[in-house]
mmCIF file of C-alpha atoms and ligand atoms in Angstrom:
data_model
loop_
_atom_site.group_PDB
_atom_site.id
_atom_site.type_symbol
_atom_site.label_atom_id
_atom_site.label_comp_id
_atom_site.label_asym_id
_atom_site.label_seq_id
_atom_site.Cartn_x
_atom_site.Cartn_y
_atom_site.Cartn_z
ATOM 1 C CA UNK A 1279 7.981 -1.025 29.123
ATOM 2 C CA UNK A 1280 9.543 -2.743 31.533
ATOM 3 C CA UNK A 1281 10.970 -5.487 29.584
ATOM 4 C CA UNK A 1282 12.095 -2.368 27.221
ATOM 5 C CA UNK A 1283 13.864 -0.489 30.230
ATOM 6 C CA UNK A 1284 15.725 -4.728 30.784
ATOM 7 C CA UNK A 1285 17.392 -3.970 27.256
ATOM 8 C CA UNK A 1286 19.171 -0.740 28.436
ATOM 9 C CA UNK A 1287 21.998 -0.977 30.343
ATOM 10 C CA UNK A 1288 24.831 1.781 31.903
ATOM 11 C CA UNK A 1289 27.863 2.111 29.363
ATOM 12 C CA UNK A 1290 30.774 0.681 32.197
ATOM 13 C CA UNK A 1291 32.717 -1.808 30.869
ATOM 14 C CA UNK A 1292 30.373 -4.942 31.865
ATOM 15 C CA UNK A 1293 27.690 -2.645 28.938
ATOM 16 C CA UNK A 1294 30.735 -2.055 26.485
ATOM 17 C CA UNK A 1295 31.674 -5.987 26.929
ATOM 18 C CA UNK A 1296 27.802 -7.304 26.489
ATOM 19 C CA UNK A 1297 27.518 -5.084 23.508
ATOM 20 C CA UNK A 1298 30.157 -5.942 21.496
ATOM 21 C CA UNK A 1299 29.652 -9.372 21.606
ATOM 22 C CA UNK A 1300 25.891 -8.627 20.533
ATOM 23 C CA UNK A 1301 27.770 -6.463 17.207
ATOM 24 C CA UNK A 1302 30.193 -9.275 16.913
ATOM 25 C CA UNK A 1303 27.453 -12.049 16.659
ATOM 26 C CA UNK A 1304 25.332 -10.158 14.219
ATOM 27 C CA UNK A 1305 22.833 -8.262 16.116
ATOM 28 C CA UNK A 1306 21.593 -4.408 16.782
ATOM 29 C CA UNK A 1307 23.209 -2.084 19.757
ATOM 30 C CA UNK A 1308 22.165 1.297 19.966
ATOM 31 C CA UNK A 1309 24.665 3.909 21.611
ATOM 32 C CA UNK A 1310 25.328 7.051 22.075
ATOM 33 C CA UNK A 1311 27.249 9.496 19.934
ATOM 34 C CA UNK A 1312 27.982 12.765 20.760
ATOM 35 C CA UNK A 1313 25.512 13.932 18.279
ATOM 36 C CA UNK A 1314 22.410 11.300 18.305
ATOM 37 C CA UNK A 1315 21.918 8.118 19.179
ATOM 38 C CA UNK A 1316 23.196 5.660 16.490
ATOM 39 C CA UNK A 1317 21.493 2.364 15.719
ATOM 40 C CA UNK A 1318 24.583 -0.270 14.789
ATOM 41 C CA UNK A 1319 25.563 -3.095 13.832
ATOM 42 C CA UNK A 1320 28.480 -4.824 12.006
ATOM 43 C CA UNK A 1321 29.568 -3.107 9.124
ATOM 44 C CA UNK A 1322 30.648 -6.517 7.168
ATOM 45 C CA UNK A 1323 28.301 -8.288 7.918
ATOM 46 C CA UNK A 1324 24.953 -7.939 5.039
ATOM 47 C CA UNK A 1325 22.767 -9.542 7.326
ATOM 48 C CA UNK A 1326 23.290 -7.675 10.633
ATOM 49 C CA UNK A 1327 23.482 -4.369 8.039
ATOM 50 C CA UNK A 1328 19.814 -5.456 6.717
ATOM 51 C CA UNK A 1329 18.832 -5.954 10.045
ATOM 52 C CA UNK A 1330 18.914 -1.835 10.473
ATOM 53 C CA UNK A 1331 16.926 -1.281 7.956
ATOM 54 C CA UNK A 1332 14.048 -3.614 9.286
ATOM 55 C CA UNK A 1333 14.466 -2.259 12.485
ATOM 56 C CA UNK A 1334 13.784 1.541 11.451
ATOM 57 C CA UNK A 1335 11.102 0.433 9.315
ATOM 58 C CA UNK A 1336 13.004 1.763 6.214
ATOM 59 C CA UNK A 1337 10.633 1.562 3.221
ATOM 60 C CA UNK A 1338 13.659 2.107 1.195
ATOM 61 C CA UNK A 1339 17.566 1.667 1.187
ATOM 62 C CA UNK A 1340 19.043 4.870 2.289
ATOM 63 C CA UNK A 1341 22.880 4.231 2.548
ATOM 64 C CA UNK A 1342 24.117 4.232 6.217
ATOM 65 C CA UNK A 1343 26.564 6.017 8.006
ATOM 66 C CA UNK A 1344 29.901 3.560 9.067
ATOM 67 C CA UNK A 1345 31.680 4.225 11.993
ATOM 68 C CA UNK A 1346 35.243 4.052 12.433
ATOM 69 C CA UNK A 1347 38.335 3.680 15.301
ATOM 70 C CA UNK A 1348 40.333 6.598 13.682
ATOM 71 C CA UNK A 1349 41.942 8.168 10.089
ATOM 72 C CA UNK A 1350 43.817 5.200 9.278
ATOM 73 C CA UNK A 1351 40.624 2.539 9.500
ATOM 74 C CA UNK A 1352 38.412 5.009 7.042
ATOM 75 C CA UNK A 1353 41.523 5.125 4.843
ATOM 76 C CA UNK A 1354 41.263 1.069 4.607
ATOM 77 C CA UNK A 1355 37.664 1.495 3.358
ATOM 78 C CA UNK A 1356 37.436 4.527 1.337
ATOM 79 C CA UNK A 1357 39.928 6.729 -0.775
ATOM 80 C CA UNK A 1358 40.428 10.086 0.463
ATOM 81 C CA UNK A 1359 41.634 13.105 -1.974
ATOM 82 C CA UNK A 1360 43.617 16.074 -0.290
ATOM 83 C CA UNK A 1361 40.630 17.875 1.087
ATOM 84 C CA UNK A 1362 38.793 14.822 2.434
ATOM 85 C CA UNK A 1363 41.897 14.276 4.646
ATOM 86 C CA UNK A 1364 42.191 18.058 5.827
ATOM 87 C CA UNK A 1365 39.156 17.757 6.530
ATOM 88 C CA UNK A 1366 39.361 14.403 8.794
ATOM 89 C CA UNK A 1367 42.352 15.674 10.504
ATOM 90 C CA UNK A 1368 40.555 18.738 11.850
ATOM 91 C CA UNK A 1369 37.035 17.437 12.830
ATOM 92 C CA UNK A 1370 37.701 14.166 13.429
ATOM 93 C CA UNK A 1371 36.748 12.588 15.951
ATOM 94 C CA UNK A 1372 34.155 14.519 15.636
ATOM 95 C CA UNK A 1373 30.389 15.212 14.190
ATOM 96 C CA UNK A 1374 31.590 15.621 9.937
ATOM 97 C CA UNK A 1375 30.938 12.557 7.876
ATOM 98 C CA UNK A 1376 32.891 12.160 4.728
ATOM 99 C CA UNK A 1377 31.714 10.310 1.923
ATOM 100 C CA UNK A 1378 34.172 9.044 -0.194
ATOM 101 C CA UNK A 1379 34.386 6.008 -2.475
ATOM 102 C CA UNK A 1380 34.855 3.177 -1.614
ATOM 103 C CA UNK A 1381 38.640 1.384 -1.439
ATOM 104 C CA UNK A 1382 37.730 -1.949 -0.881
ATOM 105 C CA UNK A 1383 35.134 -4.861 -0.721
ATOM 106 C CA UNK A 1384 35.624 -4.704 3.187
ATOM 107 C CA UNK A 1385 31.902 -3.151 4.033
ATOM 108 C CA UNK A 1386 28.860 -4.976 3.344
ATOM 109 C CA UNK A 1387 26.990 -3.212 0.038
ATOM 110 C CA UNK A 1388 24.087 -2.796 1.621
ATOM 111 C CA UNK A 1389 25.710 0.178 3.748
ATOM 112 C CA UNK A 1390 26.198 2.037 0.537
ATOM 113 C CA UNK A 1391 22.771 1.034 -0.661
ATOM 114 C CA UNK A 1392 24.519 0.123 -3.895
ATOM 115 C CA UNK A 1393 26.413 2.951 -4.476
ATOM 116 C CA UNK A 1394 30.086 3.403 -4.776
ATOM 117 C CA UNK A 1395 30.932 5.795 -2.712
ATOM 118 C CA UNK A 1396 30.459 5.253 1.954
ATOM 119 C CA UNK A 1397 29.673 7.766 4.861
ATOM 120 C CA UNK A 1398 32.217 7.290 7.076
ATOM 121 C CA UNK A 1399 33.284 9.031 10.628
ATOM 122 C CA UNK A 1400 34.829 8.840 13.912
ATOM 123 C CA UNK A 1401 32.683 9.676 16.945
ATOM 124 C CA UNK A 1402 33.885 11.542 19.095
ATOM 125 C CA UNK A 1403 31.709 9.857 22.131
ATOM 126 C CA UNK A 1404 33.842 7.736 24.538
ATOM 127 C CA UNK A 1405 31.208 5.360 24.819
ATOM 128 C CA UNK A 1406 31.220 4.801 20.789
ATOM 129 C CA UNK A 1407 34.836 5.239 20.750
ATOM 130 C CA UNK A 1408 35.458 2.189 23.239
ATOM 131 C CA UNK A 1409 32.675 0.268 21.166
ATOM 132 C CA UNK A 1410 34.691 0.597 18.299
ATOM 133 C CA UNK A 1411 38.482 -0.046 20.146
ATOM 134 C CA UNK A 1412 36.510 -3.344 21.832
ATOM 135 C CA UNK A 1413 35.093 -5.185 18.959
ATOM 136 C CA UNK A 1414 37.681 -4.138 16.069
ATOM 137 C CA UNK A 1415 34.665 -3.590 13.901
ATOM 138 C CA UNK A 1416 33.831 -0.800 11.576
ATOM 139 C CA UNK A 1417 30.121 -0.052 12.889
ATOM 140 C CA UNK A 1418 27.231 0.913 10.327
ATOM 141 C CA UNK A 1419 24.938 3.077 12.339
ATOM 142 C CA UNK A 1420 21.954 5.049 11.295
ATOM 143 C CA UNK A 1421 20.236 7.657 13.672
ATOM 144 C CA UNK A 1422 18.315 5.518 15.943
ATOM 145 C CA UNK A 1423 14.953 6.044 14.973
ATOM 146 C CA UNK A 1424 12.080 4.931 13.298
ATOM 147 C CA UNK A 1425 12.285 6.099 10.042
ATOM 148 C CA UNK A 1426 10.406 9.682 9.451
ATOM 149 C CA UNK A 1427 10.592 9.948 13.268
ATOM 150 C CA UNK A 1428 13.037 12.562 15.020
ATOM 151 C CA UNK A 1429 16.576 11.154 16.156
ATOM 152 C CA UNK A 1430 17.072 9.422 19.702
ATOM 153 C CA UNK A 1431 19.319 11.436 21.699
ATOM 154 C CA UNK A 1432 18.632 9.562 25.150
ATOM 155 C CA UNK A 1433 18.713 5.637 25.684
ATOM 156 C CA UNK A 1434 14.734 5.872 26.801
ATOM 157 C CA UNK A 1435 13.769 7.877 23.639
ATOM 158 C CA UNK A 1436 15.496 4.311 21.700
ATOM 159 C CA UNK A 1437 13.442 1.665 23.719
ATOM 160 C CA UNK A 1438 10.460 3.853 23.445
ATOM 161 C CA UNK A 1439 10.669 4.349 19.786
ATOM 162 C CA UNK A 1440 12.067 1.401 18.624
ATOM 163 C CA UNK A 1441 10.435 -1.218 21.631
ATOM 164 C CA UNK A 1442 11.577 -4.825 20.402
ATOM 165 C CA UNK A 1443 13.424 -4.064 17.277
ATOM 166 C CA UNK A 1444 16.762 -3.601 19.068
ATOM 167 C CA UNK A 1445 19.088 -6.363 21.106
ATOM 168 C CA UNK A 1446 20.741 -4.068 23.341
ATOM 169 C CA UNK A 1447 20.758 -0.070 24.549
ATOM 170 C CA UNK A 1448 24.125 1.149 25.493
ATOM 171 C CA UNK A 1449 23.158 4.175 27.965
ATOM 172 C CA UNK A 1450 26.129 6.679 28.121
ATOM 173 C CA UNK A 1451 23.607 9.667 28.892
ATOM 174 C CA UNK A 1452 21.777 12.319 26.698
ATOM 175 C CA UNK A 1453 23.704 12.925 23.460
ATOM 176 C CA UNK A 1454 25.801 15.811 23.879
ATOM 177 C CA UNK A 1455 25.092 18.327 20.361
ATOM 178 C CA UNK A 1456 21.664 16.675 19.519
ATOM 179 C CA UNK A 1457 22.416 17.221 15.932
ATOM 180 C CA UNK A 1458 23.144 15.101 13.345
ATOM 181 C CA UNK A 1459 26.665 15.106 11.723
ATOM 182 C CA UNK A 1460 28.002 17.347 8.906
ATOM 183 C CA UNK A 1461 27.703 15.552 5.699
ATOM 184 C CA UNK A 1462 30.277 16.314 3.049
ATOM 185 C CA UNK A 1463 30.725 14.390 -0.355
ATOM 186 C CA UNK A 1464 32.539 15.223 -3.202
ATOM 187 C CA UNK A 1465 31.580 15.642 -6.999
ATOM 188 C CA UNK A 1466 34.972 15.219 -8.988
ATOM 189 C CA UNK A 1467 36.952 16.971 -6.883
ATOM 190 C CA UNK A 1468 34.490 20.119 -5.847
ATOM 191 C CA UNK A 1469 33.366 19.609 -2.059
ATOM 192 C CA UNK A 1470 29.550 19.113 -1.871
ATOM 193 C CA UNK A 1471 27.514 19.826 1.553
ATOM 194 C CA UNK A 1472 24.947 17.288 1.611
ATOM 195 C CA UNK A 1473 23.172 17.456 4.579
ATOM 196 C CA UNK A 1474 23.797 20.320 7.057
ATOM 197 C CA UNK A 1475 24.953 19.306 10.340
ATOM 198 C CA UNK A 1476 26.765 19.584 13.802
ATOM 199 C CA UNK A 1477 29.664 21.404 12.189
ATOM 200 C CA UNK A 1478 29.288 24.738 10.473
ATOM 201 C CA UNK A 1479 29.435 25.550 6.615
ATOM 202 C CA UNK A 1480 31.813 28.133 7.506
ATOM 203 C CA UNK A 1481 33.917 25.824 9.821
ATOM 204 C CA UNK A 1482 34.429 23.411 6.970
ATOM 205 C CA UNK A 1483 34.964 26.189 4.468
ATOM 206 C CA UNK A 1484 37.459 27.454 6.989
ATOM 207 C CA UNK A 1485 39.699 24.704 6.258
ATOM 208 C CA UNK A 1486 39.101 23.846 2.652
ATOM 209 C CA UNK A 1487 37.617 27.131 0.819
ATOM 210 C CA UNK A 1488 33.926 27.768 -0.699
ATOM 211 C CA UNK A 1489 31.460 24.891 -0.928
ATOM 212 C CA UNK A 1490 29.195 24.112 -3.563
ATOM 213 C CA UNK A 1491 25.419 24.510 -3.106
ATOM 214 C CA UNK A 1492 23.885 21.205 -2.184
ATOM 215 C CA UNK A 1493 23.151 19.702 -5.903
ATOM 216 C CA UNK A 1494 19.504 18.797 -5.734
ATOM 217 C CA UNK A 1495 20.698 15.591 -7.716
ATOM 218 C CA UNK A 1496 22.779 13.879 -4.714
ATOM 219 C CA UNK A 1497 21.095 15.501 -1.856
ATOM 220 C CA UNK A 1498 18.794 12.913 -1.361
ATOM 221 C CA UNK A 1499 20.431 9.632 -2.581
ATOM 222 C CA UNK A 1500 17.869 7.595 -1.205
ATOM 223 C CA UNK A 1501 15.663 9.135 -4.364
ATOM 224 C CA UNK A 1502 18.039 10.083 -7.026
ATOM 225 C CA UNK A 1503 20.464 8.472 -9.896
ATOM 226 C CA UNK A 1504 23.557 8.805 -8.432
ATOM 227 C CA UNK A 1505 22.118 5.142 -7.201
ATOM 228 C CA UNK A 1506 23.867 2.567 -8.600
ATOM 229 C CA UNK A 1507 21.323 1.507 -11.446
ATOM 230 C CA UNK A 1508 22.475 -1.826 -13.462
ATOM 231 C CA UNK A 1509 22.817 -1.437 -17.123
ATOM 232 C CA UNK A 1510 21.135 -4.855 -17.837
ATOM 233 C CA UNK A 1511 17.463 -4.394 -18.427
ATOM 234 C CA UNK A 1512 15.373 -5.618 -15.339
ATOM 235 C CA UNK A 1513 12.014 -7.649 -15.769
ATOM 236 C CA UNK A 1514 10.247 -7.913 -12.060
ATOM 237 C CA UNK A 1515 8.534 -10.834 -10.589
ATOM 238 C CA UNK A 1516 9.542 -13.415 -13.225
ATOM 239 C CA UNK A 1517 8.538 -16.704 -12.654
ATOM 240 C CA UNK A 1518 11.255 -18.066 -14.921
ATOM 241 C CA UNK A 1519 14.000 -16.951 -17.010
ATOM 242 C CA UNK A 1520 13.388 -16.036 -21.129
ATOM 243 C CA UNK A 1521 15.888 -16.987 -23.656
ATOM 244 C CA UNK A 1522 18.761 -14.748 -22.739
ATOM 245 C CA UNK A 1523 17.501 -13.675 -19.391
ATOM 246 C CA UNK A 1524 19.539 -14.339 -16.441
ATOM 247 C CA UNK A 1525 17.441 -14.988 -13.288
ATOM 248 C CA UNK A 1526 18.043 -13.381 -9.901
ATOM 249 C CA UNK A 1527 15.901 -16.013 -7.861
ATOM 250 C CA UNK A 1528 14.160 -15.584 -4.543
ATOM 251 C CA UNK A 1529 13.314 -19.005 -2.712
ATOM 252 C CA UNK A 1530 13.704 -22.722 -4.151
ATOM 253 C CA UNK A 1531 14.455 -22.140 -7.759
ATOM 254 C CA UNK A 1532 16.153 -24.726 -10.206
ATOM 255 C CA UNK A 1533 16.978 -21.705 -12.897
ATOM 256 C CA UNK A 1534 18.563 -19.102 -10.746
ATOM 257 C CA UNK A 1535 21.360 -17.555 -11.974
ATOM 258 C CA UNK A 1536 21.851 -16.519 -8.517
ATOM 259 C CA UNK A 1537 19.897 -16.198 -6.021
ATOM 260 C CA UNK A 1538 19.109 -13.784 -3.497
ATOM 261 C CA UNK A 1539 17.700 -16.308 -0.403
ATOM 262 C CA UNK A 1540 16.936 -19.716 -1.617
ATOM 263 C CA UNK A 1541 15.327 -19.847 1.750
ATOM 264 C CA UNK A 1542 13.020 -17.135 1.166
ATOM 265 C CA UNK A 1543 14.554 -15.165 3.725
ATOM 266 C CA UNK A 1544 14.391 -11.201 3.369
ATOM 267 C CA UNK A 1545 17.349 -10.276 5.103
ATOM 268 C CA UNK A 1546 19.692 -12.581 3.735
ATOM 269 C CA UNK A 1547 17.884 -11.025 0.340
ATOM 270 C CA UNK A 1548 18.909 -7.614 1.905
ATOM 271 C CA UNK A 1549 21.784 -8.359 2.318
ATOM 272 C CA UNK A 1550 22.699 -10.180 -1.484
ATOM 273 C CA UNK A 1551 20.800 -7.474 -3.202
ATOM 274 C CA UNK A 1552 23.148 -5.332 -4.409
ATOM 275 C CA UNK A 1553 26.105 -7.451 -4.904
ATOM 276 C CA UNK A 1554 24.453 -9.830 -6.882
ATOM 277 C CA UNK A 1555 22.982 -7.101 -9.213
ATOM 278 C CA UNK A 1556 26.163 -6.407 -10.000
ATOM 279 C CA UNK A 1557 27.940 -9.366 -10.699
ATOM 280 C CA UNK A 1558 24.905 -10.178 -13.085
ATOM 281 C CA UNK A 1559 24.803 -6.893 -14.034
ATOM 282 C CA UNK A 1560 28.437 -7.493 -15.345
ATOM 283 C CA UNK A 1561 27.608 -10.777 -17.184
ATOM 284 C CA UNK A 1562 23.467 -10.885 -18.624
ATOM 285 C CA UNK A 1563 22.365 -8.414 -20.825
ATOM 286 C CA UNK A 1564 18.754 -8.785 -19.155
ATOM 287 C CA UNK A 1565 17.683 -9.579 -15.852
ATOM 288 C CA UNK A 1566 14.719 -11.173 -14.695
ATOM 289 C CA UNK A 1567 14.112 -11.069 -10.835
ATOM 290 C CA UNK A 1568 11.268 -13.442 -8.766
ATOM 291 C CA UNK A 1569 8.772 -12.086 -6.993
ATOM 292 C CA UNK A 1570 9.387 -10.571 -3.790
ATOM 293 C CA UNK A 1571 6.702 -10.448 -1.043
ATOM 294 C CA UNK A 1572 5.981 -7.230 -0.028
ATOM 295 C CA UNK A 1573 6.179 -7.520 3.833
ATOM 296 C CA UNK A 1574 9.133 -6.402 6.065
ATOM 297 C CA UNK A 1575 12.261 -5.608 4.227
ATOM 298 C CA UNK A 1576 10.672 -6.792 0.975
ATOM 299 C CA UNK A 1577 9.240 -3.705 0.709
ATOM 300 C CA UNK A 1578 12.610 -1.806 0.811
ATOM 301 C CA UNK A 1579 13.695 -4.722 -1.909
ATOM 302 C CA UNK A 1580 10.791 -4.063 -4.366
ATOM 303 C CA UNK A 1581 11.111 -0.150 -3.776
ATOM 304 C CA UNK A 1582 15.169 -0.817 -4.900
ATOM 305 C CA UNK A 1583 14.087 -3.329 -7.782
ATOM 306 C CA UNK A 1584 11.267 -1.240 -8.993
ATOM 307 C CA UNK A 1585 13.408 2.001 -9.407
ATOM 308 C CA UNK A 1586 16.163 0.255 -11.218
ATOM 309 C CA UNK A 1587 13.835 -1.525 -13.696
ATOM 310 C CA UNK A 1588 12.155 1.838 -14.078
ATOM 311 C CA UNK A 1589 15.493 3.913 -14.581
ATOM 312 C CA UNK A 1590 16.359 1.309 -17.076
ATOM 313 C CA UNK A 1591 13.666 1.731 -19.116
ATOM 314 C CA UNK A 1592 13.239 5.629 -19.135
ATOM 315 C CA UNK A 1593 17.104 5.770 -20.636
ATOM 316 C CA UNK A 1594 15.882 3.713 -23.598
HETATM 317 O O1 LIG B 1367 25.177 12.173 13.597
HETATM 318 C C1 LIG B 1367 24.971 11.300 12.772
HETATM 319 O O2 LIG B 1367 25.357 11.391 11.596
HETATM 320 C C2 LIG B 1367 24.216 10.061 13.237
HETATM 321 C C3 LIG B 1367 25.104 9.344 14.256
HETATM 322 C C4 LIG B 1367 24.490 8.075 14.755
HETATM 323 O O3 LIG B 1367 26.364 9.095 13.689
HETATM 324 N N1 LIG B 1367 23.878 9.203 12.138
HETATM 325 C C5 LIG B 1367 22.936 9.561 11.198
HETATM 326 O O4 LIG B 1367 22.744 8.598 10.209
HETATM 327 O O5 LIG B 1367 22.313 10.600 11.201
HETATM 328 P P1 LIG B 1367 21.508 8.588 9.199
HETATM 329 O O6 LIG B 1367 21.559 7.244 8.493
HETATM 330 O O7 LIG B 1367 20.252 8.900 9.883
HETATM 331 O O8 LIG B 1367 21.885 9.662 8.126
HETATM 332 C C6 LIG B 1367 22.904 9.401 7.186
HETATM 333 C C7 LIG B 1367 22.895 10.441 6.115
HETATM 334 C C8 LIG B 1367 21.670 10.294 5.236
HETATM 335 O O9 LIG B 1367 21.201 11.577 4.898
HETATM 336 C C9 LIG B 1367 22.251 9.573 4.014
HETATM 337 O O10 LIG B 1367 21.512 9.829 2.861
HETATM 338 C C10 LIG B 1367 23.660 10.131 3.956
HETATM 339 O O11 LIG B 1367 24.047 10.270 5.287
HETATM 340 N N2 LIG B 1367 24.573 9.176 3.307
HETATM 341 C C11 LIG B 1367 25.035 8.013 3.796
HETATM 342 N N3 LIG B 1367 25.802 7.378 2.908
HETATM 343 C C12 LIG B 1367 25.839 8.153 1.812
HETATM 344 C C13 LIG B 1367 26.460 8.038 0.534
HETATM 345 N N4 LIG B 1367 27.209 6.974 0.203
HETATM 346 N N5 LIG B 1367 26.266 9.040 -0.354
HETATM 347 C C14 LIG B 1367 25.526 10.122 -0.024
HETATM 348 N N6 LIG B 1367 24.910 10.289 1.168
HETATM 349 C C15 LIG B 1367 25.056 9.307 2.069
HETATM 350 MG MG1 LIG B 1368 18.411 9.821 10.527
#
């Protein structure tokens, strides 16, 4: 515990400056929002992004929510229609997170899990807010828990729950609400709530008129098809490529197309996943992936693989 409790430190600007040089060089800061605890790290980078996900233990590649300075950052990364932007200009900063697709190749893929739409919002925590002004970075940051656990909303409740797994604690006090954000998303053009949160159904349909009913199809991206699926077939743990297979590798290989760590390493593999399923995806007609352990992140990996080869197969 002790050595825990040495990870934490008070969010003056000596904290704000040690922590955004941890984002900057790739590692994981927890800090405070005004509605939970937030585990982050750098939004472009795959590696630190994969890093999350080991961290909370994800068995599987939820998309994260990315963290922004203010209106005009988000509209760099994601395309906002009319209502989107009402919507930011009254809650934001603030506990609603918008997701939208996604404008550019700026954010790592991993923080949409593959998908092409992003979370995005602007805390309204002065603690995260300064984060964000100091390193210039968009911040991916899940609640910081272990996954199935309840969210963190003091810097303790982090180093107890996630011990080791975390370079640095950013302690600006309990969270203020307690409750995760608002989650809003948009199918065509009809708003979509997606996961209740900090702000009110009938706050948001103050501003922008009736919501749908959360569609049981994208409530739970994690689990669903609005994943990105690739339209190649997929063949799993292929030790080499058939005739007009194009192989995603996973350590040395001489007949990788591409491939995903030639180090064996899972969170650079994180990390390349779903880019590199798409640009094959793009070129091959079928895909043939190596075998991926099944320890740490790999899990995650196989859990993401195994769904896209079976999704494949059930639409033929
Ligand atoms: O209050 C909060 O929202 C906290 C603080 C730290 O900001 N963050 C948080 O993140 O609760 P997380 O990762 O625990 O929850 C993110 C939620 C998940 O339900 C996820 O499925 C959804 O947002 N989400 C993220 N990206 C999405 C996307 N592209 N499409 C649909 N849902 C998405
Ligand atoms: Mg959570």
């Amino acid at each position: 515990m002790d050595s825990l409790v040495r990870k934490i430190a008070p969010a003056d600007i000596a904290g704000i400056a040690r922590a955004a040089r941890v984002l900057r060089q790739g590692g994981l800061v927890a800090f405070p929002t005004e509605t939970v605890y937030g585990l982050g790290a750098d939004a472009t980078n795959g590696q630190a992004v994969a890093g999350i996900f080991a961290a909370k233990g994800r068995p599987r590649f939820n998309p994260l929510i990315v963290h922004v300075r203010d209106l005009a950052e988000a509209e760099r990364h994601a395309r906002f229609c009319d209502r989107a932007r009402e919507l930011a200009k009254r809650f934001w900063p603030g506990a609603l997170t918008l997701v939208l697709p996604r404008a550019t190749n700026s954010l790592s893929e991993l923080v949409s899990a593959g998908l092409a739409t992003v979370a995005l919002r602007v805390p309204a925590h002065p603690v995260a807010q300064r984060l964000l002004q100091e390193t210039g970075l968009p911040i991916a940051a899940p609640s910081a828990n272990p996954s199935g656990r309840v969210s963190a909303t003091t810097a303790l409740h982090v180093a107890e729950s996630l011990e080791e797994n975390v370079d640095f604690i950013l302690d600006g006090g309990p969270a203020m609400l307690g409750l995760e954000s608002t989650v809003l998303g948009f199918e065509g053009d009809e708003p979509v709530l997606l996961r209740p949160g900090a702000i009110t159904r009938a706050e948001i349909e103050a501003i922008i008129g009736p919501l749908q009913k959360a569609g049981a199809a994208i409530q739970s991206p994690g689990q669903l098809e609005s994943h990105y699926a690739p339209s190649a077939a997929l063949r799993l743990n292929a030790l080499r490529p058939e005739q007009d297979e194009s192989l995603l590798g996973f350590g040395p290989s001489a007949d990788a197309a591409l491939n995903l760590s030639p180090g064996a390493d899972l969170k650079e593999a994180a990390a390349n996943l779903f880019a590199m399923l798409r640009r094959l995806d793009k070129n091959a007609r079928r895909i043939a992936v190596m075998p991926i352990p099944e320890t740490g992140l790999g899990e995650a990996i196989n859990d993401r693989l195994r769904r896209a080869a079976a999704g494949k197969r059930a639409q033929e």
